[in-house]
Amino acid sequence: MSDDIRRVFVLNVGSSSIKYRVVDLETGEALAEGLVERIGVRGSGVPDHHAAIVQVLDELRDVPIDAVGHRVVHGGTRFVQSTVIDDDVEREIGALADLAPLHNPPALAGIRAARAALPDLPHVAVFDTAFHATISPAARDYAIDAEVAARTRIRRFGFHGTSHRYVSRTAAELLGRAGDPELKLVVLHLGNGASATAVQGGRSVDTSMGMTPLEGLVMGTRSGDIDPAIPLYLAREHGYTTAQLDELLNKRSGLLGLAGRSDMRELVSAADAGDMQAAHALDVYVHRLRHYIGAYAAVLGGIDALVFTAGVGENADDIRRRAVAGLGFLGLAIDPARNAVRSREPRIISPDGAATAVLVVPTEEELEIARETRAAATR
């Protein structure tokens, strides 16, 4: 059956948008791609996700499709690998909505619309959390009452798993160590959302995002790690509601909270021009990066390569330079000329002979979803 699945229709569905790409797995190229926005907005002409899928398929009527891959953020504890979708899987994805209320419901709407429009093709759910199903109980569990944690499903799940899987595999290939069970990587997915993952032999060992994508690194608008008593203090002493706390920590924190802007290019330019708030925000951001690099080197018992990916990781050479500065004791160093290169190709930016490699690997989540779709549909 694998020979029959070459062209995969990849869907990334949001509450009011659908991003799509048809990937040719033989070449890795996009046969078609696009974005439908303002779904359900009055006057948009796209009243719901079903209408959006119909619109997209009309645009793709001359493009062959062999299978459909759906990005789903949360797989809970049941879905630890990409899974062919049937009615039971649909119900389970819906039941996980409380763990990802902004992401799973629109993904489910897209799944239902696409299955209705393309009933004869295999549909596969590719879960962001699945790659992190291999982290140990010691890394997975929070030190709270075990009965409460079990009853309420509180544990570390991790996110950005599709990106971390693709990038760690590509990094291993670039280093000539594909399939090496001893290869130890720290992967930094740095976009508006950001996460770090310790990877050994292609398996996630630990990751910075937790039960939700709020934990871990400083992000564009999310706080990352904070003292867990801070929300309690704000609620008790200053009257914050849960909705206000959610907005504060997810939408008004991180780089935006520290410096009034979340775009990394603007922050670096402002800091270079003498803006002290911007400079401080970058200091906090880089301090957290270095914290996790060191922590994951300890978790892994050493590090063979540090890998940067996603929008900031791929393009912000100054952030890469600052993150590695002072980490020579881990064998990390950056070649300035290599670091300054802009490219969509995976590349090594550490000096020749460096004890620990530093890599930039552009992420290709749609390609990885397509690969996972074919693998799941042919298992």
One Martini backbone bead per residue (centre of mass of N, CA, C, O) as a GRO file, in nm:
protein
  379
    1MET     BB    1   0.052   0.065  -0.014
    2SER     BB    2   0.289   0.273  -0.014
    3ASP     BB    3   0.292   0.311  -0.330
    4ASP     BB    4   0.000   0.463  -0.316
    5ILE     BB    5   0.153   0.679  -0.121
    6ARG     BB    6   0.255   1.012  -0.227
    7ARG     BB    7   0.007   1.220  -0.197
    8VAL     BB    8  -0.028   1.461   0.062
    9PHE     BB    9  -0.284   1.606   0.252
   10VAL     BB   10  -0.215   1.884   0.450
   11LEU     BB   11  -0.362   1.975   0.774
   12ASN     BB   12  -0.398   2.305   0.940
   13VAL     BB   13  -0.629   2.370   1.195
   14GLY     BB   14  -0.814   2.640   1.290
   15SER     BB   15  -1.067   2.833   1.406
   16SER     BB   16  -1.021   3.046   1.122
   17SER     BB   17  -0.823   2.830   0.973
   18ILE     BB   18  -0.643   2.694   0.673
   19LYS     BB   19  -0.361   2.502   0.631
   20TYR     BB   20  -0.207   2.389   0.317
   21ARG     BB   21  -0.061   2.077   0.167
   22VAL     BB   22   0.084   1.913  -0.112
   23VAL     BB   23   0.283   1.622  -0.086
   24ASP     BB   24   0.565   1.487  -0.244
   25LEU     BB   25   0.741   1.206  -0.134
   26GLU     BB   26   0.954   1.175  -0.367
   27THR     BB   27   1.050   1.502  -0.357
   28GLY     BB   28   0.922   1.709  -0.123
   29GLU     BB   29   0.719   1.867  -0.275
   30ALA     BB   30   0.489   2.118  -0.359
   31LEU     BB   31   0.188   2.106  -0.540
   32ALA     BB   32   0.032   2.261  -0.306
   33GLU     BB   33  -0.078   2.578  -0.147
   34GLY     BB   34  -0.243   2.734   0.150
   35LEU     BB   35  -0.500   2.981   0.271
   36VAL     BB   36  -0.773   2.994   0.499
   37GLU     BB   37  -0.970   3.263   0.612
   38ARG     BB   38  -1.232   3.367   0.812
   39ILE     BB   39  -1.382   3.146   0.945
   40GLY     BB   40  -1.712   3.244   1.035
   41VAL     BB   41  -1.705   3.522   0.918
   42ARG     BB   42  -1.877   3.776   0.842
   43GLY     BB   43  -1.853   3.797   0.485
   44SER     BB   44  -1.641   3.568   0.386
   45GLY     BB   45  -1.790   3.293   0.255
   46VAL     BB   46  -1.696   3.106   0.520
   47PRO     BB   47  -1.891   2.950   0.753
   48ASP     BB   48  -1.709   2.678   0.760
   49HIS     BB   49  -1.508   2.400   0.744
   50HIS     BB   50  -1.656   2.259   0.519
   51ALA     BB   51  -1.646   2.495   0.318
   52ALA     BB   52  -1.338   2.515   0.317
   53ILE     BB   53  -1.276   2.234   0.207
   54VAL     BB   54  -1.435   2.263  -0.055
   55GLN     BB   55  -1.269   2.499  -0.159
   56VAL     BB   56  -0.996   2.359  -0.165
   57LEU     BB   57  -1.077   2.115  -0.348
   58ASP     BB   58  -1.144   2.292  -0.590
   59GLU     BB   59  -0.847   2.394  -0.620
   60LEU     BB   60  -0.752   2.063  -0.624
   61ARG     BB   61  -0.888   1.903  -0.870
   62ASP     BB   62  -0.588   1.855  -1.031
   63VAL     BB   63  -0.484   1.716  -0.762
   64PRO     BB   64  -0.341   1.450  -0.642
   65ILE     BB   65  -0.476   1.222  -0.382
   66ASP     BB   66  -0.395   0.962  -0.124
   67ALA     BB   67  -0.392   1.139   0.148
   68VAL     BB   68  -0.459   1.250   0.496
   69GLY     BB   69  -0.309   1.501   0.706
   70HIS     BB   70  -0.346   1.574   1.060
   71ARG     BB   71  -0.308   1.823   1.276
   72VAL     BB   72  -0.262   1.745   1.629
   73VAL     BB   73  -0.183   1.852   1.932
   74HIS     BB   74  -0.355   1.641   2.121
   75GLY     BB   75  -0.313   1.288   2.254
   76GLY     BB   76  -0.243   1.227   2.520
   77THR     BB   77  -0.219   0.886   2.633
   78ARG     BB   78  -0.315   0.724   2.375
   79PHE     BB   79  -0.152   0.900   2.152
   80VAL     BB   80   0.184   0.779   2.058
   81GLN     BB   81   0.092   0.793   1.754
   82SER     BB   82   0.015   0.784   1.454
   83THR     BB   83  -0.342   0.781   1.335
   84VAL     BB   84  -0.597   0.628   1.214
   85ILE     BB   85  -0.912   0.745   1.123
   86ASP     BB   86  -1.204   0.710   1.313
   87ASP     BB   87  -1.472   0.738   1.506
   88ASP     BB   88  -1.317   0.683   1.769
   89VAL     BB   89  -1.091   0.891   1.729
   90GLU     BB   90  -1.269   1.133   1.712
   91ARG     BB   91  -1.382   1.113   2.000
   92GLU     BB   92  -1.107   1.131   2.148
   93ILE     BB   93  -1.027   1.412   2.048
   94GLY     BB   94  -1.273   1.550   2.176
   95ALA     BB   95  -1.202   1.456   2.478
   96LEU     BB   96  -0.925   1.648   2.465
   97ALA     BB   97  -1.020   1.952   2.478
   98ASP     BB   98  -0.937   2.033   2.776
   99LEU     BB   99  -0.617   2.027   2.698
  100ALA     BB  100  -0.698   2.180   2.395
  101PRO     BB  101  -0.922   2.425   2.338
  102LEU     BB  102  -0.778   2.581   2.081
  103HIS     BB  103  -0.710   2.306   1.893
  104ASN     BB  104  -0.887   2.042   1.880
  105PRO     BB  105  -1.163   2.141   1.774
  106PRO     BB  106  -1.071   2.243   1.490
  107ALA     BB  107  -0.939   1.979   1.405
  108LEU     BB  108  -1.203   1.817   1.417
  109ALA     BB  109  -1.356   1.980   1.208
  110GLY     BB  110  -1.158   1.911   0.977
  111ILE     BB  111  -1.187   1.606   0.986
  112ARG     BB  112  -1.490   1.589   0.927
  113ALA     BB  113  -1.485   1.742   0.659
  114ALA     BB  114  -1.272   1.563   0.510
  115ARG     BB  115  -1.417   1.287   0.541
  116ALA     BB  116  -1.671   1.375   0.387
  117ALA     BB  117  -1.516   1.462   0.116
  118LEU     BB  118  -1.292   1.198   0.166
  119PRO     BB  119  -1.395   0.878   0.222
  120ASP     BB  120  -1.168   0.697   0.042
  121LEU     BB  121  -0.945   0.806   0.227
  122PRO     BB  122  -0.686   0.820   0.424
  123HIS     BB  123  -0.677   0.923   0.769
  124VAL     BB  124  -0.439   1.118   0.971
  125ALA     BB  125  -0.317   1.159   1.296
  126VAL     BB  126  -0.083   1.416   1.401
  127PHE     BB  127   0.092   1.445   1.700
  128ASP     BB  128   0.266   1.666   1.897
  129THR     BB  129   0.296   1.463   2.156
  130ALA     BB  130   0.414   1.183   2.058
  131PHE     BB  131   0.730   1.216   2.071
  132HIS     BB  132   0.706   1.241   2.408
  133ALA     BB  133   0.628   0.940   2.504
  134THR     BB  134   0.947   0.863   2.590
  135ILE     BB  135   0.951   0.986   2.844
  136SER     BB  136   1.013   0.964   3.157
  137PRO     BB  137   0.865   0.960   3.461
  138ALA     BB  138   1.067   1.165   3.584
  139ALA     BB  139   1.002   1.383   3.353
  140ARG     BB  140   0.678   1.372   3.348
  141ASP     BB  141   0.638   1.420   3.656
  142TYR     BB  142   0.479   1.579   3.907
  143ALA     BB  143   0.505   1.704   4.252
  144ILE     BB  144   0.211   1.577   4.318
  145ASP     BB  145  -0.063   1.443   4.386
  146ALA     BB  146  -0.119   1.140   4.245
  147GLU     BB  147  -0.429   1.128   4.238
  148VAL     BB  148  -0.477   1.400   4.109
  149ALA     BB  149  -0.309   1.359   3.855
  150ALA     BB  150  -0.463   1.111   3.746
  151ARG     BB  151  -0.757   1.232   3.742
  152THR     BB  152  -0.650   1.512   3.571
  153ARG     BB  153  -0.399   1.471   3.376
  154ILE     BB  154  -0.126   1.549   3.520
  155ARG     BB  155   0.142   1.625   3.293
  156ARG     BB  156   0.391   1.577   3.074
  157PHE     BB  157   0.378   1.616   2.711
  158GLY     BB  158   0.445   1.810   2.502
  159PHE     BB  159   0.569   1.986   2.207
  160HIS     BB  160   0.667   2.009   1.878
  161GLY     BB  161   0.716   1.707   1.779
  162THR     BB  162   0.733   1.718   1.470
  163SER     BB  163   0.980   1.900   1.461
  164HIS     BB  164   1.175   1.736   1.641
  165ARG     BB  165   1.178   1.485   1.466
  166TYR     BB  166   1.281   1.604   1.203
  167VAL     BB  167   1.538   1.751   1.310
  168SER     BB  168   1.683   1.510   1.445
  169ARG     BB  169   1.707   1.340   1.187
  170THR     BB  170   1.856   1.549   1.010
  171ALA     BB  171   2.098   1.585   1.198
  172ALA     BB  172   2.198   1.293   1.186
  173GLU     BB  173   2.251   1.297   0.880
  174LEU     BB  174   2.452   1.539   0.877
  175LEU     BB  175   2.651   1.372   1.086
  176GLY     BB  176   2.650   1.059   1.006
  177ARG     BB  177   2.415   0.929   1.247
  178ALA     BB  178   2.204   0.750   1.149
  179GLY     BB  179   2.066   0.545   1.403
  180ASP     BB  180   2.216   0.641   1.652
  181PRO     BB  181   2.167   0.560   1.992
  182GLU     BB  182   2.400   0.782   2.107
  183LEU     BB  183   2.282   1.034   2.006
  184LYS     BB  184   2.317   1.377   2.135
  185LEU     BB  185   2.051   1.616   2.159
  186VAL     BB  186   1.978   1.971   2.136
  187VAL     BB  187   1.660   2.114   2.071
  188LEU     BB  188   1.569   2.439   1.928
  189HIS     BB  189   1.245   2.573   1.918
  190LEU     BB  190   1.233   2.906   1.769
  191GLY     BB  191   0.957   3.097   1.813
  192ASN     BB  192   0.690   3.223   1.941
  193GLY     BB  193   0.716   2.946   2.009
  194ALA     BB  194   0.902   2.748   2.262
  195SER     BB  195   1.145   2.465   2.259
  196ALA     BB  196   1.304   2.199   2.439
  197THR     BB  197   1.505   1.899   2.347
  198ALA     BB  198   1.598   1.583   2.449
  199VAL     BB  199   1.798   1.365   2.233
  200GLN     BB  200   1.815   1.001   2.195
  201GLY     BB  201   1.820   0.817   1.925
  202GLY     BB  202   1.541   0.978   1.834
  203ARG     BB  203   1.451   1.028   2.140
  204SER     BB  204   1.264   1.154   2.377
  205VAL     BB  205   1.367   1.259   2.714
  206ASP     BB  206   1.312   1.577   2.716
  207THR     BB  207   1.094   1.870   2.792
  208SER     BB  208   0.976   2.201   2.840
  209MET     BB  209   0.706   2.142   2.787
  210GLY     BB  210   0.402   2.045   2.927
  211MET     BB  211   0.079   2.028   2.973
  212THR     BB  212   0.151   2.292   2.834
  213PRO     BB  213   0.284   2.561   2.626
  214LEU     BB  214   0.388   2.749   2.881
  215GLU     BB  215   0.628   2.601   2.945
  216GLY     BB  216   0.967   2.724   2.986
  217LEU     BB  217   1.046   2.918   2.765
  218VAL     BB  218   1.078   3.210   2.634
  219MET     BB  219   0.835   3.398   2.459
  220GLY     BB  220   0.656   3.612   2.289
  221THR     BB  221   0.377   3.583   2.510
  222ARG     BB  222   0.509   3.375   2.701
  223SER     BB  223   0.660   3.301   3.006
  224GLY     BB  224   0.705   3.039   3.111
  225ASP     BB  225   0.882   2.997   3.370
  226ILE     BB  226   0.737   2.999   3.701
  227ASP     BB  227   0.620   3.059   3.990
  228PRO     BB  228   0.335   2.888   4.098
  229ALA     BB  229   0.248   3.125   4.311
  230ILE     BB  230   0.177   3.372   4.140
  231PRO     BB  231  -0.124   3.323   4.067
  232LEU     BB  232  -0.214   3.307   4.363
  233TYR     BB  233  -0.130   3.592   4.442
  234LEU     BB  234  -0.298   3.747   4.229
  235ALA     BB  235  -0.570   3.635   4.329
  236ARG     BB  236  -0.556   3.704   4.637
  237GLU     BB  237  -0.428   4.017   4.629
  238HIS     BB  238  -0.555   4.120   4.314
  239GLY     BB  239  -0.815   3.965   4.176
  240TYR     BB  240  -0.757   3.753   3.980
  241THR     BB  241  -0.865   3.574   3.728
  242THR     BB  242  -0.841   3.308   3.528
  243ALA     BB  243  -0.868   3.472   3.266
  244GLN     BB  244  -0.648   3.684   3.337
  245LEU     BB  245  -0.416   3.482   3.375
  246ASP     BB  246  -0.421   3.361   3.097
  247GLU     BB  247  -0.365   3.624   2.944
  248LEU     BB  248  -0.104   3.707   3.083
  249LEU     BB  249   0.072   3.436   3.029
  250ASN     BB  250  -0.004   3.402   2.705
  251LYS     BB  251  -0.037   3.732   2.589
  252ARG     BB  252   0.145   3.935   2.821
  253SER     BB  253   0.426   3.803   2.791
  254GLY     BB  254   0.736   3.772   2.764
  255LEU     BB  255   0.858   3.982   2.537
  256LEU     BB  256   0.612   4.164   2.550
  257GLY     BB  257   0.618   4.215   2.859
  258LEU     BB  258   0.920   4.326   2.872
  259ALA     BB  259   0.911   4.522   2.571
  260GLY     BB  260   0.637   4.551   2.382
  261ARG     BB  261   0.761   4.309   2.203
  262SER     BB  262   0.793   3.997   1.983
  263ASP     BB  263   0.985   4.069   1.763
  264MET     BB  264   1.308   3.985   1.715
  265ARG     BB  265   1.406   4.198   1.514
  266GLU     BB  266   1.312   4.443   1.676
  267LEU     BB  267   1.469   4.384   1.936
  268VAL     BB  268   1.755   4.385   1.825
  269SER     BB  269   1.744   4.671   1.706
  270ALA     BB  270   1.672   4.815   1.971
  271ALA     BB  271   1.918   4.724   2.134
  272ASP     BB  272   2.132   4.843   1.936
  273ALA     BB  273   1.993   5.144   1.992
  274GLY     BB  274   1.953   5.140   2.335
  275ASP     BB  275   1.725   4.961   2.439
  276MET     BB  276   1.683   4.844   2.758
  277GLN     BB  277   1.436   4.661   2.743
  278ALA     BB  278   1.528   4.489   2.506
  279ALA     BB  279   1.792   4.394   2.632
  280HIS     BB  280   1.663   4.254   2.874
  281ALA     BB  281   1.485   4.054   2.721
  282LEU     BB  282   1.725   3.908   2.588
  283ASP     BB  283   1.860   3.818   2.847
  284VAL     BB  284   1.630   3.640   2.948
  285TYR     BB  285   1.606   3.458   2.703
  286VAL     BB  286   1.904   3.350   2.701
  287HIS     BB  287   1.918   3.243   2.988
  288ARG     BB  288   1.707   3.016   2.939
  289LEU     BB  289   1.852   2.870   2.719
  290ARG     BB  290   2.110   2.799   2.882
  291HIS     BB  291   1.970   2.644   3.100
  292TYR     BB  292   1.865   2.411   2.908
  293ILE     BB  293   2.125   2.320   2.784
  294GLY     BB  294   2.259   2.233   3.050
  295ALA     BB  295   2.038   2.044   3.155
  296TYR     BB  296   2.040   1.847   2.900
  297ALA     BB  297   2.332   1.764   2.922
  298ALA     BB  298   2.283   1.625   3.194
  299VAL     BB  299   2.058   1.427   3.116
  300LEU     BB  300   2.242   1.292   2.879
  301GLY     BB  301   2.557   1.291   2.948
  302GLY     BB  302   2.578   1.487   2.712
  303ILE     BB  303   2.688   1.643   2.387
  304ASP     BB  304   2.694   1.649   2.025
  305ALA     BB  305   2.443   1.858   1.966
  306LEU     BB  306   2.324   2.176   1.861
  307VAL     BB  307   1.983   2.274   1.764
  308PHE     BB  308   1.840   2.497   1.531
  309THR     BB  309   1.494   2.622   1.498
  310ALA     BB  310   1.291   2.804   1.339
  311GLY     BB  311   1.253   3.132   1.298
  312VAL     BB  312   1.474   3.214   1.506
  313GLY     BB  313   1.678   2.976   1.484
  314GLU     BB  314   1.727   3.025   1.163
  315ASN     BB  315   1.770   3.373   1.164
  316ALA     BB  316   1.909   3.444   1.455
  317ASP     BB  317   2.238   3.490   1.492
  318ASP     BB  318   2.256   3.642   1.764
  319ILE     BB  319   2.114   3.429   1.939
  320ARG     BB  320   2.307   3.200   1.884
  321ARG     BB  321   2.561   3.337   1.988
  322ARG     BB  322   2.455   3.395   2.281
  323ALA     BB  323   2.379   3.102   2.363
  324VAL     BB  324   2.690   2.991   2.331
  325ALA     BB  325   2.816   3.179   2.505
  326GLY     BB  326   3.016   3.018   2.754
  327LEU     BB  327   2.995   2.692   2.639
  328GLY     BB  328   3.285   2.556   2.615
  329PHE     BB  329   3.260   2.325   2.835
  330LEU     BB  330   3.068   2.172   2.601
  331GLY     BB  331   3.210   2.237   2.310
  332LEU     BB  332   3.093   2.518   2.231
  333ALA     BB  333   3.081   2.677   1.901
  334ILE     BB  334   3.110   2.961   1.669
  335ASP     BB  335   3.113   3.052   1.337
  336PRO     BB  336   3.066   3.359   1.215
  337ALA     BB  337   3.034   3.305   0.908
  338ARG     BB  338   2.834   3.069   0.928
  339ASN     BB  339   2.619   3.219   1.105
  340ALA     BB  340   2.553   3.447   0.874
  341VAL     BB  341   2.413   3.252   0.708
  342ARG     BB  342   2.152   3.226   0.465
  343SER     BB  343   1.937   2.930   0.477
  344ARG     BB  344   1.742   2.627   0.383
  345GLU     BB  345   1.982   2.462   0.476
  346PRO     BB  346   2.138   2.237   0.632
  347ARG     BB  347   2.385   2.326   0.897
  348ILE     BB  348   2.710   2.401   1.001
  349ILE     BB  349   2.838   2.652   1.261
  350SER     BB  350   3.083   2.525   1.350
  351PRO     BB  351   3.390   2.459   1.384
  352ASP     BB  352   3.638   2.294   1.293
  353GLY     BB  353   3.681   2.049   1.546
  354ALA     BB  354   3.457   2.057   1.724
  355ALA     BB  355   3.333   1.882   1.990
  356THR     BB  356   3.057   2.041   1.931
  357ALA     BB  357   2.791   2.072   1.747
  358VAL     BB  358   2.639   2.329   1.536
  359LEU     BB  359   2.301   2.370   1.420
  360VAL     BB  360   2.096   2.430   1.125
  361VAL     BB  361   1.738   2.330   1.096
  362PRO     BB  362   1.497   2.342   0.895
  363THR     BB  363   1.173   2.310   0.922
  364GLU     BB  364   0.926   2.030   0.814
  365GLU     BB  365   0.617   1.961   0.905
  366GLU     BB  366   0.462   1.875   0.651
  367LEU     BB  367   0.654   1.649   0.569
  368GLU     BB  368   0.627   1.487   0.833
  369ILE     BB  369   0.324   1.442   0.816
  370ALA     BB  370   0.335   1.286   0.551
  371ARG     BB  371   0.513   1.055   0.652
  372GLU     BB  372   0.329   0.969   0.888
  373THR     BB  373   0.086   0.903   0.715
  374ARG     BB  374   0.210   0.672   0.555
  375ALA     BB  375   0.300   0.498   0.793
  376ALA     BB  376   0.016   0.459   0.925
  377ALA     BB  377  -0.140   0.354   0.662
  378THR     BB  378   0.092   0.095   0.643
  379ARG     BB  379   0.089  -0.077   0.923
   0.00000   0.00000   0.00000
